[in-house]
Amino acid sequence: DTAVSQTPKYLVTQMGNDKSIKCEQNLGHDTMYWYKQDSKKFLKIMFSYNNKELIINETVPNRFSPKSPDKAHLNLHINSLELGDSAVYFCASSPEGQGQTFGSGTRLTVV
Amino acid sequence: KNEVEQSPQNLTAQEGEFITINCSYSVGISALHWLQQHPGGGIVSLFMLSSGKKKHGRLIATINIQEKHSSLHITASHPRDSAVYICAVPLYGGSQGNLIFGKGTKLSVKP
């Protein structure tokens, strides 16, 4: 009954591949987020999404795209993976205007 | 755009000591987040505060909106408090939207 669950926990893939990371929340929250934590442990927002709008961090390459089949899911698709995409990706969710609950992270390694 | 500065970057304390971690930001906000990232990588939202002070167990967070400054205090610190503590504020100010994160304060509490 994990509140925010991400799969897979680890993902190793070759450069040029397309991959997806799934995120599901069972908290009934309105907004979901994707964050990237680089090798220096610095967290950066990538996207936030509710049923009204998608807010994209302008620094995110358009190879990254969020897909939300329903309110409880926000999946992250990555096309043409590059070495620099290696990082830990965190999903989170929150009720509008309140604190966020984080998933446990997905460690992506591009080789 | 907001900028976030945290200090200190690293902090080593003896068990039982009172800990203070500081966060300052550049654009006015009405909500600030404190997060804790465990050595295993998991992220927990500790506080979201917009004014005054909040307390949860041995953790106390304060914010001064006029000074654009927040502090996180830990009373009677314990080795299990060892983690990275991260401050985050809305990227464009206000209370909502994407967050920008400080670089974190790595706390190590020795027994």
PDB file of C-alpha atoms in Angstrom:
ATOM      1  CA  ASP A   1       0.000   0.000   0.000  1.00  0.00           C
ATOM      2  CA  THR A   2       2.903   2.335  -0.847  1.00  0.00           C
ATOM      3  CA  ALA A   3       1.652   5.897  -1.299  1.00  0.00           C
ATOM      4  CA  VAL A   4       3.816   6.842  -4.297  1.00  0.00           C
ATOM      5  CA  SER A   5       5.351   3.933  -6.139  1.00  0.00           C
ATOM      6  CA  GLN A   6       7.827   4.034  -8.990  1.00  0.00           C
ATOM      7  CA  THR A   7       8.930   1.215 -11.240  1.00  0.00           C
ATOM      8  CA  PRO A   8      11.486   0.065 -11.989  1.00  0.00           C
ATOM      9  CA  LYS A   9      13.770   0.826  -9.049  1.00  0.00           C
ATOM     10  CA  TYR A  10      16.861   0.314 -11.214  1.00  0.00           C
ATOM     11  CA  LEU A  11      17.174   0.625 -14.990  1.00  0.00           C
ATOM     12  CA  VAL A  12      20.306   0.006 -17.012  1.00  0.00           C
ATOM     13  CA  THR A  13      20.071   0.641 -20.743  1.00  0.00           C
ATOM     14  CA  GLN A  14      22.142   1.477 -23.766  1.00  0.00           C
ATOM     15  CA  MET A  15      22.524   4.865 -25.375  1.00  0.00           C
ATOM     16  CA  GLY A  16      19.939   5.574 -28.019  1.00  0.00           C
ATOM     17  CA  ASN A  17      17.220   3.416 -26.464  1.00  0.00           C
ATOM     18  CA  ASP A  18      13.754   4.630 -25.492  1.00  0.00           C
ATOM     19  CA  LYS A  19      12.583   3.851 -21.969  1.00  0.00           C
ATOM     20  CA  SER A  20       9.753   4.619 -19.567  1.00  0.00           C
ATOM     21  CA  ILE A  21       9.531   4.972 -15.814  1.00  0.00           C
ATOM     22  CA  LYS A  22       6.137   4.495 -14.235  1.00  0.00           C
ATOM     23  CA  CYS A  23       4.704   6.346 -11.264  1.00  0.00           C
ATOM     24  CA  GLU A  24       1.483   5.716  -9.423  1.00  0.00           C
ATOM     25  CA  GLN A  25       0.008   7.406  -6.358  1.00  0.00           C
ATOM     26  CA  ASN A  26      -2.904   6.129  -4.308  1.00  0.00           C
ATOM     27  CA  LEU A  27      -3.311   9.274  -2.217  1.00  0.00           C
ATOM     28  CA  GLY A  28      -5.896  11.000  -4.360  1.00  0.00           C
ATOM     29  CA  HIS A  29      -3.527  13.925  -4.879  1.00  0.00           C
ATOM     30  CA  ASP A  30      -4.218  16.457  -7.617  1.00  0.00           C
ATOM     31  CA  THR A  31      -0.670  17.172  -8.731  1.00  0.00           C
ATOM     32  CA  MET A  32       2.219  14.913  -9.673  1.00  0.00           C
ATOM     33  CA  TYR A  33       5.858  15.746 -10.300  1.00  0.00           C
ATOM     34  CA  TRP A  34       9.042  14.364 -11.787  1.00  0.00           C
ATOM     35  CA  TYR A  35      12.447  15.325 -10.421  1.00  0.00           C
ATOM     36  CA  LYS A  36      15.979  14.502 -11.528  1.00  0.00           C
ATOM     37  CA  GLN A  37      18.811  14.120  -9.031  1.00  0.00           C
ATOM     38  CA  ASP A  38      22.213  14.219 -10.692  1.00  0.00           C
ATOM     39  CA  SER A  39      25.495  12.691  -9.575  1.00  0.00           C
ATOM     40  CA  LYS A  40      26.172  15.706  -7.357  1.00  0.00           C
ATOM     41  CA  LYS A  41      22.886  14.976  -5.557  1.00  0.00           C
ATOM     42  CA  PHE A  42      21.296  18.194  -6.772  1.00  0.00           C
ATOM     43  CA  LEU A  43      17.520  17.921  -7.193  1.00  0.00           C
ATOM     44  CA  LYS A  44      15.831  19.644 -10.129  1.00  0.00           C
ATOM     45  CA  ILE A  45      12.187  19.768 -11.066  1.00  0.00           C
ATOM     46  CA  MET A  46      11.403  18.401 -14.510  1.00  0.00           C
ATOM     47  CA  PHE A  47       7.614  18.535 -14.717  1.00  0.00           C
ATOM     48  CA  SER A  48       4.576  19.145 -12.618  1.00  0.00           C
ATOM     49  CA  TYR A  49       1.148  18.098 -13.841  1.00  0.00           C
ATOM     50  CA  ASN A  50      -2.423  18.257 -12.696  1.00  0.00           C
ATOM     51  CA  ASN A  51      -5.571  17.802 -14.696  1.00  0.00           C
ATOM     52  CA  LYS A  52      -5.448  21.456 -15.691  1.00  0.00           C
ATOM     53  CA  GLU A  53      -1.916  22.063 -16.849  1.00  0.00           C
ATOM     54  CA  LEU A  54       1.541  20.714 -17.431  1.00  0.00           C
ATOM     55  CA  ILE A  55       4.392  22.902 -16.224  1.00  0.00           C
ATOM     56  CA  ILE A  56       7.671  22.056 -17.874  1.00  0.00           C
ATOM     57  CA  ASN A  57      11.067  23.162 -16.635  1.00  0.00           C
ATOM     58  CA  GLU A  58      12.553  24.935 -19.651  1.00  0.00           C
ATOM     59  CA  THR A  59      15.887  23.159 -19.215  1.00  0.00           C
ATOM     60  CA  VAL A  60      14.381  19.696 -19.787  1.00  0.00           C
ATOM     61  CA  PRO A  61      15.182  18.330 -23.282  1.00  0.00           C
ATOM     62  CA  ASN A  62      12.160  17.483 -25.393  1.00  0.00           C
ATOM     63  CA  ARG A  63      13.356  13.847 -25.433  1.00  0.00           C
ATOM     64  CA  PHE A  64      11.638  13.684 -22.036  1.00  0.00           C
ATOM     65  CA  SER A  65       7.856  13.591 -21.998  1.00  0.00           C
ATOM     66  CA  PRO A  66       5.376  12.936 -19.198  1.00  0.00           C
ATOM     67  CA  LYS A  67       2.277  10.883 -19.934  1.00  0.00           C
ATOM     68  CA  SER A  68      -0.712  10.781 -17.612  1.00  0.00           C
ATOM     69  CA  PRO A  69      -3.268   8.086 -18.463  1.00  0.00           C
ATOM     70  CA  ASP A  70      -5.286   9.084 -15.394  1.00  0.00           C
ATOM     71  CA  LYS A  71      -5.094  11.191 -12.256  1.00  0.00           C
ATOM     72  CA  ALA A  72      -3.196   8.516 -10.311  1.00  0.00           C
ATOM     73  CA  HIS A  73      -0.406   8.001 -12.850  1.00  0.00           C
ATOM     74  CA  LEU A  74       2.333  10.139 -14.343  1.00  0.00           C
ATOM     75  CA  ASN A  75       4.803   8.143 -16.399  1.00  0.00           C
ATOM     76  CA  LEU A  76       8.091   9.499 -17.711  1.00  0.00           C
ATOM     77  CA  HIS A  77       9.103   8.615 -21.259  1.00  0.00           C
ATOM     78  CA  ILE A  78      12.640   9.201 -22.439  1.00  0.00           C
ATOM     79  CA  ASN A  79      13.627   8.917 -26.093  1.00  0.00           C
ATOM     80  CA  SER A  80      17.129   8.480 -27.525  1.00  0.00           C
ATOM     81  CA  LEU A  81      18.800   8.087 -24.140  1.00  0.00           C
ATOM     82  CA  GLU A  82      22.133   9.805 -23.624  1.00  0.00           C
ATOM     83  CA  LEU A  83      24.920   9.175 -21.113  1.00  0.00           C
ATOM     84  CA  GLY A  84      24.053  12.436 -19.354  1.00  0.00           C
ATOM     85  CA  ASP A  85      20.580  11.151 -18.596  1.00  0.00           C
ATOM     86  CA  SER A  86      22.070   8.829 -15.979  1.00  0.00           C
ATOM     87  CA  ALA A  87      20.620   9.987 -12.662  1.00  0.00           C
ATOM     88  CA  VAL A  88      18.072   9.133 -10.018  1.00  0.00           C
ATOM     89  CA  TYR A  89      14.547  10.155 -11.005  1.00  0.00           C
ATOM     90  CA  PHE A  90      11.975  10.816  -8.306  1.00  0.00           C
ATOM     91  CA  CYS A  91       8.232  11.010  -8.702  1.00  0.00           C
ATOM     92  CA  ALA A  92       6.125  12.905  -6.151  1.00  0.00           C
ATOM     93  CA  SER A  93       2.554  13.976  -5.613  1.00  0.00           C
ATOM     94  CA  SER A  94       0.710  16.523  -3.528  1.00  0.00           C
ATOM     95  CA  PRO A  95      -2.731  17.895  -2.848  1.00  0.00           C
ATOM     96  CA  GLU A  96      -3.027  21.377  -4.298  1.00  0.00           C
ATOM     97  CA  GLY A  97      -0.941  23.843  -2.314  1.00  0.00           C
ATOM     98  CA  GLN A  98       0.374  21.290   0.172  1.00  0.00           C
ATOM     99  CA  GLY A  99       3.536  19.325   0.865  1.00  0.00           C
ATOM    100  CA  GLN A 100       4.718  16.553  -1.447  1.00  0.00           C
ATOM    101  CA  THR A 101       5.041  12.812  -0.929  1.00  0.00           C
ATOM    102  CA  PHE A 102       7.968  11.278  -2.776  1.00  0.00           C
ATOM    103  CA  GLY A 103       8.481   7.920  -4.399  1.00  0.00           C
ATOM    104  CA  SER A 104      11.618   5.947  -3.608  1.00  0.00           C
ATOM    105  CA  GLY A 105      13.386   6.855  -6.831  1.00  0.00           C
ATOM    106  CA  THR A 106      14.523   5.114 -10.009  1.00  0.00           C
ATOM    107  CA  ARG A 107      18.245   4.882 -10.645  1.00  0.00           C
ATOM    108  CA  LEU A 108      18.785   5.121 -14.412  1.00  0.00           C
ATOM    109  CA  THR A 109      22.179   4.169 -15.809  1.00  0.00           C
ATOM    110  CA  VAL A 110      22.852   4.735 -19.484  1.00  0.00           C
ATOM    111  CA  VAL A 111      25.837   2.822 -20.866  1.00  0.00           C
TER     112      VAL A 111
ATOM    113  CA  LYS B   1      13.536  33.242 -10.847  1.00  0.00           C
ATOM    114  CA  ASN B   2      14.249  32.285  -7.295  1.00  0.00           C
ATOM    115  CA  GLU B   3      17.661  31.322  -6.034  1.00  0.00           C
ATOM    116  CA  VAL B   4      18.208  29.246  -2.913  1.00  0.00           C
ATOM    117  CA  GLU B   5      21.236  29.181  -0.663  1.00  0.00           C
ATOM    118  CA  GLN B   6      21.692  26.722   2.160  1.00  0.00           C
ATOM    119  CA  SER B   7      24.294  26.706   4.881  1.00  0.00           C
ATOM    120  CA  PRO B   8      26.285  24.979   6.037  1.00  0.00           C
ATOM    121  CA  GLN B   9      26.969  22.534   3.207  1.00  0.00           C
ATOM    122  CA  ASN B  10      28.281  19.910   5.614  1.00  0.00           C
ATOM    123  CA  LEU B  11      27.711  19.626   9.335  1.00  0.00           C
ATOM    124  CA  THR B  12      29.123  17.161  11.847  1.00  0.00           C
ATOM    125  CA  ALA B  13      27.681  17.096  15.353  1.00  0.00           C
ATOM    126  CA  GLN B  14      27.901  15.034  18.492  1.00  0.00           C
ATOM    127  CA  GLU B  15      24.827  13.214  19.678  1.00  0.00           C
ATOM    128  CA  GLY B  16      22.670  15.494  21.780  1.00  0.00           C
ATOM    129  CA  GLU B  17      23.764  18.749  20.166  1.00  0.00           C
ATOM    130  CA  PHE B  18      21.316  21.376  18.924  1.00  0.00           C
ATOM    131  CA  ILE B  19      21.503  21.679  15.131  1.00  0.00           C
ATOM    132  CA  THR B  20      20.606  24.652  12.940  1.00  0.00           C
ATOM    133  CA  ILE B  21      20.479  24.613   9.154  1.00  0.00           C
ATOM    134  CA  ASN B  22      19.797  27.837   7.287  1.00  0.00           C
ATOM    135  CA  CYS B  23      18.073  28.583   4.000  1.00  0.00           C
ATOM    136  CA  SER B  24      17.751  31.916   2.211  1.00  0.00           C
ATOM    137  CA  TYR B  25      16.029  32.717  -1.066  1.00  0.00           C
ATOM    138  CA  SER B  26      15.798  35.701  -3.370  1.00  0.00           C
ATOM    139  CA  VAL B  27      12.178  36.022  -4.566  1.00  0.00           C
ATOM    140  CA  GLY B  28       9.239  36.455  -2.215  1.00  0.00           C
ATOM    141  CA  ILE B  29       7.300  33.296  -1.495  1.00  0.00           C
ATOM    142  CA  SER B  30       4.450  32.210   0.677  1.00  0.00           C
ATOM    143  CA  ALA B  31       5.451  28.555   1.074  1.00  0.00           C
ATOM    144  CA  LEU B  32       8.800  26.901   1.750  1.00  0.00           C
ATOM    145  CA  HIS B  33       9.580  23.193   1.987  1.00  0.00           C
ATOM    146  CA  TRP B  34      12.099  21.287   4.071  1.00  0.00           C
ATOM    147  CA  LEU B  35      12.950  17.781   2.871  1.00  0.00           C
ATOM    148  CA  GLN B  36      15.114  15.021   4.309  1.00  0.00           C
ATOM    149  CA  GLN B  37      17.004  12.576   2.112  1.00  0.00           C
ATOM    150  CA  HIS B  38      18.169   9.458   3.922  1.00  0.00           C
ATOM    151  CA  PRO B  39      21.540   7.827   3.212  1.00  0.00           C
ATOM    152  CA  GLY B  40      19.635   5.159   1.298  1.00  0.00           C
ATOM    153  CA  GLY B  41      18.267   7.821  -1.064  1.00  0.00           C
ATOM    154  CA  GLY B  42      14.628   8.062   0.019  1.00  0.00           C
ATOM    155  CA  ILE B  43      13.150  11.555   0.310  1.00  0.00           C
ATOM    156  CA  VAL B  44      10.695  12.619   2.988  1.00  0.00           C
ATOM    157  CA  SER B  45       8.869  15.920   3.134  1.00  0.00           C
ATOM    158  CA  LEU B  46       9.408  17.319   6.635  1.00  0.00           C
ATOM    159  CA  PHE B  47       7.620  20.639   6.555  1.00  0.00           C
ATOM    160  CA  MET B  48       5.777  23.013   4.300  1.00  0.00           C
ATOM    161  CA  LEU B  49       5.465  26.367   6.013  1.00  0.00           C
ATOM    162  CA  SER B  50       4.311  29.808   5.098  1.00  0.00           C
ATOM    163  CA  SER B  51       4.820  31.771   8.317  1.00  0.00           C
ATOM    164  CA  GLY B  52       6.081  31.537  11.857  1.00  0.00           C
ATOM    165  CA  LYS B  53       7.108  28.178  13.177  1.00  0.00           C
ATOM    166  CA  LYS B  54       6.184  24.500  12.865  1.00  0.00           C
ATOM    167  CA  LYS B  55       7.271  21.688  15.155  1.00  0.00           C
ATOM    168  CA  HIS B  56       7.281  17.945  14.622  1.00  0.00           C
ATOM    169  CA  GLY B  57       8.948  15.931  17.357  1.00  0.00           C
ATOM    170  CA  ARG B  58      12.521  17.179  17.708  1.00  0.00           C
ATOM    171  CA  LEU B  59      12.359  19.121  14.454  1.00  0.00           C
ATOM    172  CA  ILE B  60      11.440  22.795  14.357  1.00  0.00           C
ATOM    173  CA  ALA B  61      11.197  24.918  11.216  1.00  0.00           C
ATOM    174  CA  THR B  62      10.925  28.681  11.245  1.00  0.00           C
ATOM    175  CA  ILE B  63      10.459  31.179   8.469  1.00  0.00           C
ATOM    176  CA  ASN B  64      10.798  34.927   8.220  1.00  0.00           C
ATOM    177  CA  ILE B  65       9.013  35.976   5.042  1.00  0.00           C
ATOM    178  CA  GLN B  66      10.274  39.557   5.197  1.00  0.00           C
ATOM    179  CA  GLU B  67      13.897  38.461   5.611  1.00  0.00           C
ATOM    180  CA  LYS B  68      13.491  35.669   2.999  1.00  0.00           C
ATOM    181  CA  HIS B  69      15.047  33.218   5.396  1.00  0.00           C
ATOM    182  CA  SER B  70      14.166  29.925   7.022  1.00  0.00           C
ATOM    183  CA  SER B  71      15.886  27.729   9.575  1.00  0.00           C
ATOM    184  CA  LEU B  72      15.548  24.069  10.424  1.00  0.00           C
ATOM    185  CA  HIS B  73      16.474  23.126  13.984  1.00  0.00           C
ATOM    186  CA  ILE B  74      17.003  19.681  15.445  1.00  0.00           C
ATOM    187  CA  THR B  75      16.985  19.411  19.221  1.00  0.00           C
ATOM    188  CA  ALA B  76      18.825  16.610  21.055  1.00  0.00           C
ATOM    189  CA  SER B  77      20.299  15.305  17.788  1.00  0.00           C
ATOM    190  CA  HIS B  78      20.701  11.580  17.305  1.00  0.00           C
ATOM    191  CA  PRO B  79      22.746   9.488  14.848  1.00  0.00           C
ATOM    192  CA  ARG B  80      19.521   8.519  13.076  1.00  0.00           C
ATOM    193  CA  ASP B  81      19.118  12.214  12.134  1.00  0.00           C
ATOM    194  CA  SER B  82      22.121  11.811   9.832  1.00  0.00           C
ATOM    195  CA  ALA B  83      20.832  12.695   6.379  1.00  0.00           C
ATOM    196  CA  VAL B  84      20.833  15.437   3.777  1.00  0.00           C
ATOM    197  CA  TYR B  85      18.393  18.245   4.535  1.00  0.00           C
ATOM    198  CA  ILE B  86      17.109  20.194   1.554  1.00  0.00           C
ATOM    199  CA  CYS B  87      15.230  23.474   1.398  1.00  0.00           C
ATOM    200  CA  ALA B  88      12.938  24.184  -1.573  1.00  0.00           C
ATOM    201  CA  VAL B  89      10.857  27.174  -2.691  1.00  0.00           C
ATOM    202  CA  PRO B  90       8.624  27.934  -5.692  1.00  0.00           C
ATOM    203  CA  LEU B  91      10.815  28.750  -8.683  1.00  0.00           C
ATOM    204  CA  TYR B  92       8.900  31.914  -9.568  1.00  0.00           C
ATOM    205  CA  GLY B  93       7.854  32.867  -6.043  1.00  0.00           C
ATOM    206  CA  GLY B  94       4.370  32.696  -4.612  1.00  0.00           C
ATOM    207  CA  SER B  95       3.100  29.493  -3.119  1.00  0.00           C
ATOM    208  CA  GLN B  96       2.769  27.038  -5.970  1.00  0.00           C
ATOM    209  CA  GLY B  97       4.340  25.859  -9.194  1.00  0.00           C
ATOM    210  CA  ASN B  98       7.613  24.078  -9.737  1.00  0.00           C
ATOM    211  CA  LEU B  99      10.150  24.099  -6.936  1.00  0.00           C
ATOM    212  CA  ILE B 100      13.801  25.035  -6.922  1.00  0.00           C
ATOM    213  CA  PHE B 101      15.990  23.219  -4.418  1.00  0.00           C
ATOM    214  CA  GLY B 102      18.970  24.185  -2.337  1.00  0.00           C
ATOM    215  CA  LYS B 103      22.077  22.056  -2.687  1.00  0.00           C
ATOM    216  CA  GLY B 104      21.394  20.425   0.636  1.00  0.00           C
ATOM    217  CA  THR B 105      23.110  20.228   3.996  1.00  0.00           C
ATOM    218  CA  LYS B 106      24.737  16.914   4.784  1.00  0.00           C
ATOM    219  CA  LEU B 107      24.370  16.260   8.496  1.00  0.00           C
ATOM    220  CA  SER B 108      26.345  13.593  10.292  1.00  0.00           C
ATOM    221  CA  VAL B 109      25.598  12.997  13.971  1.00  0.00           C
ATOM    222  CA  LYS B 110      28.252  11.001  15.819  1.00  0.00           C
ATOM    223  CA  PRO B 111      27.379   8.853  18.829  1.00  0.00           C
TER     224      PRO B 111
END
